[in-house]
Amino acid sequence: MTKKVCIVGAGPSGVAACTMMRRYKINVLLFEHREIGGILNNAWRVENFPTLDPVPGTVICQKLKDHLGMYDVPVIEERVIRIRRDMIITDKAEYSAEYTVVATGTKPKRLANLEAGPRVVYEYRDIPFDAEALAVYGAGDMALDGAVRACTEGKKVYMFSRGERVSAVDALRRAASDSGVRFCQAEPVRRVEELATGLKIITSQGSYEVDALLICIGREPALPEIDSDRYEIIGDARGDRFRQASIAVGEGIRSAMRIASEWW
Ligand SMILES: Cc1cc2nc3c(=O)[nH]c(=O)nc-3n(C[C@H](O)[C@H](O)[C@H](O)COP(=O)(O)OP(=O)(O)OC[C@H]3O[C@@H](n4cnc5c(N)ncnc54)[C@H](O)[C@@H]3O)c2cc1C
């Protein structure tokens, strides 16, 4: 093990890249500032990961963790701020690197005018544990997935969207209508007020009191500052419109194989 590759991000793409590189005896360092498994930790139910029965996202994330353990991958729990040609700079230290794989995924598109306190969140895992009534703002897969998950956990859920259309896969739409999500389509959220114990959501048509608001109106690549010509970007961080865990895993494997073939 001589050469060293730094992998930034321990979502499905980064974990796949890391473990495959270990199979080639490449020396790796994995950086993760939050949680192994990445945004898949939010998923209510993953039904399209080949060979696995439908499971919550957290189950796959645990498998990814186990996989890292199997290959003895060192995980550095720090946020990468900057990637230089031969160095990774985090919020705590600097590390040498001969090559870097950027697997940092995406960050939410924000609605700063609605961020009326810590009960307004962009990921399911950030919803306060005591929330019983939830508003979801968005009309895509992630919004619907969150709404269904909340209903299955016994929460009362309102789903607001700007337009009439919900653009999510059929299975999710069916699950949403079966689980009792209250759809408020073509009802944009205008304002959010923080109350003593919750939030007041003011829409184009009325107002609602809830315990938390989950905003899912889209995501964009979450890239650190890069000043290097020895790196590549994999997984959701590439900014492709097709974003799935199995695609991310495939990109991680391909990246590892390409690096190994060039170094040997
Ligand atoms: C609610 C929901 C449901 C989903 N359902 C499905 C599904 O059913 N089937 C499916 O195939 N896919 C599903 N997905 C999509 C899937 O989760 C993503 O496509 C996949 O996780 C992308 O993997 P990734 O490794 O590219 O990025 P991510 O999973 O986003 O991982 C990136 C990681 O990098 C870390 N990171 C970012 N920046 C830094 C930094 N500067 N320093 C250190 N670490 C950093 C992040 O903390 C994160 O852990 C779902 C996603 C969501 C949100």
Short mmCIF file of C-alpha atoms and ligand atoms in Angstrom, two decimals:
data_model
loop_
_atom_site.label_atom_id
_atom_site.label_comp_id
_atom_site.label_asym_id
_atom_site.label_seq_id
_atom_site.Cartn_x
_atom_site.Cartn_y
_atom_site.Cartn_z
CA MET A 1 0.00 0.00 0.00
CA THR A 2 1.94 2.98 -1.21
CA LYS A 3 -0.25 5.55 -2.96
CA LYS A 4 -2.88 7.43 -1.02
CA VAL A 5 -6.35 8.42 -2.24
CA CYS A 6 -8.58 10.68 -0.17
CA ILE A 7 -12.30 10.16 -0.55
CA VAL A 8 -14.53 13.00 0.60
CA GLY A 9 -18.01 11.87 1.63
CA ALA A 10 -19.22 8.53 3.02
CA GLY A 11 -22.52 8.22 1.18
CA PRO A 12 -23.12 5.21 -1.09
CA SER A 13 -20.66 6.48 -3.75
CA GLY A 14 -17.80 7.26 -1.35
CA VAL A 15 -18.18 3.99 0.58
CA ALA A 16 -18.25 1.94 -2.63
CA ALA A 17 -15.16 3.73 -3.97
CA CYS A 18 -13.29 3.24 -0.69
CA THR A 19 -13.97 -0.43 -0.18
CA MET A 20 -13.25 -1.28 -3.81
CA MET A 21 -9.92 0.60 -3.59
CA ARG A 22 -9.03 -1.43 -0.51
CA ARG A 23 -9.53 -4.56 -2.58
CA TYR A 24 -6.77 -3.22 -4.85
CA LYS A 25 -4.63 -2.49 -1.78
CA ILE A 26 -4.80 1.24 -2.39
CA ASN A 27 -4.22 3.28 0.76
CA VAL A 28 -7.39 5.32 1.42
CA LEU A 29 -8.59 7.99 3.83
CA LEU A 30 -12.33 8.63 4.03
CA PHE A 31 -13.69 11.98 5.26
CA GLU A 32 -17.25 12.31 6.56
CA HIS A 33 -18.53 15.24 8.57
CA ARG A 34 -21.96 13.88 9.39
CA GLU A 35 -23.16 10.28 9.04
CA ILE A 36 -22.13 7.23 7.01
CA GLY A 37 -24.72 6.51 4.33
CA GLY A 38 -25.29 10.17 3.42
CA ILE A 39 -28.76 11.37 2.50
CA LEU A 40 -29.96 7.79 2.18
CA ASN A 41 -30.37 7.95 5.98
CA ASN A 42 -33.58 9.90 5.31
CA ALA A 43 -35.25 7.39 3.00
CA TRP A 44 -38.50 5.86 4.19
CA ARG A 45 -38.27 2.75 2.01
CA VAL A 46 -35.77 1.77 -0.68
CA GLU A 47 -37.37 -0.63 -3.13
CA ASN A 48 -35.06 -0.40 -6.10
CA PHE A 49 -31.66 -1.42 -4.77
CA PRO A 50 -30.94 -4.63 -6.70
CA THR A 51 -30.71 -7.84 -4.59
CA LEU A 52 -32.20 -6.19 -1.48
CA ASP A 53 -35.78 -6.59 -0.33
CA PRO A 54 -37.50 -3.24 0.33
CA VAL A 55 -35.92 -1.71 3.44
CA PRO A 56 -35.66 1.68 5.16
CA GLY A 57 -32.67 3.73 4.01
CA THR A 58 -31.09 3.40 7.46
CA VAL A 59 -30.78 -0.38 6.97
CA ILE A 60 -28.68 0.11 3.83
CA CYS A 61 -26.65 2.77 5.65
CA GLN A 62 -25.88 0.24 8.41
CA LYS A 63 -24.77 -2.23 5.73
CA LEU A 64 -22.49 0.44 4.26
CA LYS A 65 -21.02 1.00 7.73
CA ASP A 66 -20.44 -2.75 8.13
CA HIS A 67 -18.83 -2.86 4.72
CA LEU A 68 -16.37 -0.13 5.70
CA GLY A 69 -15.58 -2.10 8.87
CA MET A 70 -14.93 -5.25 6.83
CA TYR A 71 -12.26 -3.42 4.83
CA ASP A 72 -10.88 -1.57 7.81
CA VAL A 73 -11.32 1.86 6.25
CA PRO A 74 -10.21 4.76 8.46
CA VAL A 75 -12.96 7.40 8.69
CA ILE A 76 -11.94 10.94 9.57
CA GLU A 77 -14.91 12.77 11.08
CA GLU A 78 -14.10 16.22 9.76
CA ARG A 79 -15.55 18.59 7.18
CA VAL A 80 -13.35 19.09 4.12
CA ILE A 81 -13.09 22.76 3.31
CA ARG A 82 -10.55 22.79 0.47
CA ILE A 83 -8.98 20.27 -1.91
CA ARG A 84 -5.50 21.17 -3.13
CA ARG A 85 -3.32 19.23 -5.60
CA ASP A 86 -1.55 17.22 -2.91
CA MET A 87 -3.44 18.18 0.21
CA ILE A 88 -6.86 18.04 1.86
CA ILE A 89 -7.71 20.84 4.25
CA THR A 90 -10.45 20.20 6.79
CA ASP A 91 -11.96 22.31 9.55
CA LYS A 92 -9.39 20.73 11.93
CA ALA A 93 -6.25 19.64 10.08
CA GLU A 94 -4.39 19.05 6.81
CA TYR A 95 -3.74 15.68 5.14
CA SER A 96 -1.55 14.73 2.20
CA ALA A 97 -3.24 13.14 -0.81
CA GLU A 98 -2.03 11.95 -4.19
CA TYR A 99 -5.50 11.92 -5.65
CA THR A 100 -8.96 12.89 -4.37
CA VAL A 101 -12.37 11.45 -5.08
CA VAL A 102 -15.11 13.96 -4.35
CA ALA A 103 -18.26 12.11 -3.26
CA THR A 104 -19.91 14.95 -1.36
CA GLY A 105 -23.45 14.54 -2.67
CA THR A 106 -25.89 17.42 -2.69
CA LYS A 107 -27.16 20.24 -0.51
CA PRO A 108 -30.75 21.51 -0.38
CA LYS A 109 -32.02 24.43 -2.38
CA ARG A 110 -33.07 26.77 0.39
CA LEU A 111 -35.98 29.11 0.98
CA ALA A 112 -34.31 31.50 3.40
CA ASN A 113 -37.49 33.57 3.81
CA LEU A 114 -39.26 30.55 5.36
CA GLU A 115 -36.45 29.61 7.79
CA ALA A 116 -38.23 30.75 10.93
CA GLY A 117 -36.11 28.76 13.39
CA PRO A 118 -34.77 25.25 14.07
CA ARG A 119 -38.14 23.57 13.38
CA VAL A 120 -37.75 24.39 9.69
CA VAL A 121 -35.54 21.66 8.20
CA TYR A 122 -34.42 20.30 4.83
CA GLU A 123 -33.87 16.63 5.72
CA TYR A 124 -36.14 14.13 7.45
CA ARG A 125 -33.47 13.19 10.01
CA ASP A 126 -33.43 16.81 11.24
CA ILE A 127 -37.14 16.93 12.17
CA PRO A 128 -37.41 17.39 15.97
CA PHE A 129 -38.20 14.01 17.54
CA ASP A 130 -41.31 15.35 19.31
CA ALA A 131 -43.01 16.64 16.14
CA GLU A 132 -46.54 15.25 15.82
CA ALA A 133 -47.86 17.50 13.05
CA LEU A 134 -45.65 18.11 10.04
CA ALA A 135 -45.88 20.35 6.99
CA VAL A 136 -43.93 19.25 3.91
CA TYR A 137 -43.23 21.77 1.14
CA GLY A 138 -42.36 20.27 -2.25
CA ALA A 139 -43.78 17.97 -4.89
CA GLY A 140 -41.02 15.51 -5.79
CA ASP A 141 -39.84 12.07 -4.64
CA MET A 142 -38.01 13.39 -1.56
CA ALA A 143 -41.01 15.43 -0.37
CA LEU A 144 -43.40 12.56 -0.87
CA ASP A 145 -41.03 10.06 0.75
CA GLY A 146 -40.83 12.30 3.83
CA ALA A 147 -44.59 12.76 3.95
CA VAL A 148 -45.23 9.01 3.79
CA ARG A 149 -42.56 8.24 6.37
CA ALA A 150 -44.06 10.78 8.76
CA CYS A 151 -47.55 9.31 8.31
CA THR A 152 -46.30 5.79 8.97
CA GLU A 153 -44.75 7.12 12.19
CA GLY A 154 -48.17 8.41 13.27
CA LYS A 155 -47.69 12.08 12.44
CA LYS A 156 -50.38 14.30 10.92
CA VAL A 157 -48.99 15.49 7.59
CA TYR A 158 -49.90 18.38 5.28
CA MET A 159 -48.14 18.49 1.93
CA PHE A 160 -48.01 21.88 0.21
CA SER A 161 -46.88 22.55 -3.34
CA ARG A 162 -46.82 25.51 -5.68
CA GLY A 163 -48.33 23.68 -8.65
CA GLU A 164 -50.97 21.01 -9.21
CA ARG A 165 -48.49 18.31 -10.22
CA VAL A 166 -46.77 15.81 -7.93
CA SER A 167 -43.77 14.41 -9.81
CA ALA A 168 -42.91 11.22 -7.98
CA VAL A 169 -42.83 7.50 -8.82
CA ASP A 170 -46.16 5.72 -8.81
CA ALA A 171 -45.43 3.51 -5.79
CA LEU A 172 -44.80 6.59 -3.65
CA ARG A 173 -47.95 8.37 -4.84
CA ARG A 174 -50.02 5.32 -3.97
CA ALA A 175 -48.34 4.99 -0.57
CA ALA A 176 -49.05 8.67 0.08
CA SER A 177 -52.75 8.46 -0.65
CA ASP A 178 -53.03 5.18 1.32
CA SER A 179 -51.21 6.57 4.34
CA GLY A 180 -53.36 9.68 4.75
CA VAL A 181 -51.15 12.55 3.62
CA ARG A 182 -53.33 15.69 3.34
CA PHE A 183 -52.49 17.15 -0.08
CA CYS A 184 -52.69 20.93 -0.43
CA GLN A 185 -51.61 21.32 -4.04
CA ALA A 186 -51.37 24.68 -5.81
CA GLU A 187 -51.14 26.18 -2.31
CA PRO A 188 -47.73 27.86 -1.95
CA VAL A 189 -46.34 28.62 1.50
CA ARG A 190 -46.10 32.41 1.85
CA ARG A 191 -44.75 32.83 5.37
CA VAL A 192 -43.75 30.87 8.46
CA GLU A 193 -44.03 32.20 12.00
CA GLU A 194 -42.33 30.64 15.00
CA LEU A 195 -44.75 29.96 17.89
CA ALA A 196 -43.88 29.07 21.49
CA THR A 197 -44.02 25.33 20.72
CA GLY A 198 -44.30 25.05 16.94
CA LEU A 199 -44.85 26.88 13.69
CA LYS A 200 -47.64 28.72 11.96
CA ILE A 201 -47.62 28.08 8.21
CA ILE A 202 -49.32 30.80 6.20
CA THR A 203 -50.22 29.74 2.68
CA SER A 204 -52.04 31.35 -0.22
CA GLN A 205 -55.27 29.91 1.18
CA GLY A 206 -55.11 29.82 4.95
CA SER A 207 -52.95 29.06 7.96
CA TYR A 208 -51.95 25.84 9.74
CA GLU A 209 -50.29 25.10 13.07
CA VAL A 210 -47.66 22.35 12.95
CA ASP A 211 -44.62 21.24 14.92
CA ALA A 212 -42.14 21.31 12.05
CA LEU A 213 -41.72 22.15 8.37
CA LEU A 214 -39.73 19.94 5.98
CA ILE A 215 -38.73 21.81 2.82
CA CYS A 216 -37.83 19.62 -0.18
CA ILE A 217 -37.81 21.79 -3.29
CA GLY A 218 -34.70 20.37 -4.93
CA ARG A 219 -30.99 19.81 -4.35
CA GLU A 220 -27.73 20.93 -5.93
CA PRO A 221 -24.11 19.69 -5.78
CA ALA A 222 -22.34 20.31 -2.45
CA LEU A 223 -18.75 20.82 -3.55
CA PRO A 224 -15.88 22.01 -1.35
CA GLU A 225 -13.41 24.52 -2.78
CA ILE A 226 -11.24 22.69 -5.34
CA ASP A 227 -7.86 23.93 -6.50
CA SER A 228 -6.40 20.78 -8.03
CA ASP A 229 -6.12 18.81 -11.26
CA ARG A 230 -5.89 15.46 -9.47
CA TYR A 231 -9.46 14.74 -8.54
CA GLU A 232 -12.74 13.42 -9.84
CA ILE A 233 -16.36 13.87 -8.80
CA ILE A 234 -18.68 10.89 -8.39
CA GLY A 235 -22.26 10.20 -7.32
CA ASP A 236 -24.90 12.88 -6.75
CA ALA A 237 -22.20 15.56 -6.47
CA ARG A 238 -21.82 15.42 -10.26
CA GLY A 239 -25.13 17.23 -10.54
CA ASP A 240 -26.81 14.74 -12.84
CA ARG A 241 -30.59 14.85 -12.78
CA PHE A 242 -30.77 11.07 -12.26
CA ARG A 243 -29.74 10.46 -8.66
CA GLN A 244 -30.07 7.02 -7.07
CA ALA A 245 -28.11 5.02 -4.52
CA SER A 246 -27.33 2.21 -6.96
CA ILE A 247 -26.01 4.68 -9.56
CA ALA A 248 -23.84 6.26 -6.84
CA VAL A 249 -22.48 2.84 -5.82
CA GLY A 250 -21.72 2.01 -9.46
CA GLU A 251 -19.83 5.26 -9.90
CA GLY A 252 -17.77 4.54 -6.78
CA ILE A 253 -16.82 1.10 -8.07
CA ARG A 254 -15.93 2.45 -11.51
CA SER A 255 -13.80 5.22 -10.02
CA ALA A 256 -11.83 2.69 -7.93
CA MET A 257 -11.28 0.37 -10.89
CA ARG A 258 -10.12 3.21 -13.12
CA ILE A 259 -7.69 4.52 -10.50
CA ALA A 260 -6.34 1.02 -9.86
CA SER A 261 -5.86 0.35 -13.58
CA GLU A 262 -3.93 3.60 -14.04
CA TRP A 263 -1.71 3.05 -11.02
CA TRP A 264 -0.74 -0.55 -11.71
C1 LIG B 1 -35.66 10.88 1.13
C2 LIG B 1 -34.79 10.19 0.13
C3 LIG B 1 -35.20 8.98 -0.39
C4 LIG B 1 -34.39 8.32 -1.32
N1 LIG B 1 -34.82 7.13 -1.81
C5 LIG B 1 -34.03 6.44 -2.66
C6 LIG B 1 -34.42 5.16 -3.13
O1 LIG B 1 -35.49 4.66 -2.79
N2 LIG B 1 -33.60 4.53 -3.99
C7 LIG B 1 -32.40 5.05 -4.39
O2 LIG B 1 -31.67 4.39 -5.14
N3 LIG B 1 -31.99 6.27 -3.96
C8 LIG B 1 -32.80 6.97 -3.12
N4 LIG B 1 -32.40 8.21 -2.70
C9 LIG B 1 -31.23 8.84 -3.32
C10 LIG B 1 -29.91 8.38 -2.69
O3 LIG B 1 -29.98 8.54 -1.29
C11 LIG B 1 -28.76 9.20 -3.27
O4 LIG B 1 -28.78 9.12 -4.67
C12 LIG B 1 -27.43 8.67 -2.75
O5 LIG B 1 -27.38 8.73 -1.33
C13 LIG B 1 -26.27 9.48 -3.33
O6 LIG B 1 -25.08 9.03 -2.80
P1 LIG B 1 -23.77 9.94 -2.77
O7 LIG B 1 -22.72 9.13 -2.11
O8 LIG B 1 -23.48 10.44 -4.14
O9 LIG B 1 -24.17 11.23 -1.92
P2 LIG B 1 -24.75 11.41 -0.44
O10 LIG B 1 -25.58 10.28 -0.04
O11 LIG B 1 -25.34 12.76 -0.43
O12 LIG B 1 -23.45 11.40 0.48
C14 LIG B 1 -22.53 12.46 0.49
C15 LIG B 1 -21.81 12.46 1.83
O13 LIG B 1 -20.75 13.41 1.80
C16 LIG B 1 -20.69 14.08 3.06
N5 LIG B 1 -20.05 15.38 2.82
C17 LIG B 1 -20.52 16.38 2.03
N6 LIG B 1 -19.64 17.40 2.02
C18 LIG B 1 -18.63 17.04 2.83
C19 LIG B 1 -17.43 17.70 3.23
N7 LIG B 1 -17.11 18.91 2.76
N8 LIG B 1 -16.59 17.07 4.08
C20 LIG B 1 -16.89 15.82 4.54
N9 LIG B 1 -18.03 15.15 4.19
C21 LIG B 1 -18.87 15.75 3.35
C22 LIG B 1 -22.16 14.21 3.47
O14 LIG B 1 -22.28 14.40 4.88
C23 LIG B 1 -22.72 12.88 3.00
O15 LIG B 1 -22.68 11.90 4.02
C24 LIG B 1 -33.17 8.89 -1.76
C25 LIG B 1 -32.75 10.12 -1.22
C26 LIG B 1 -33.56 10.76 -0.30
C27 LIG B 1 -33.09 12.07 0.28
#
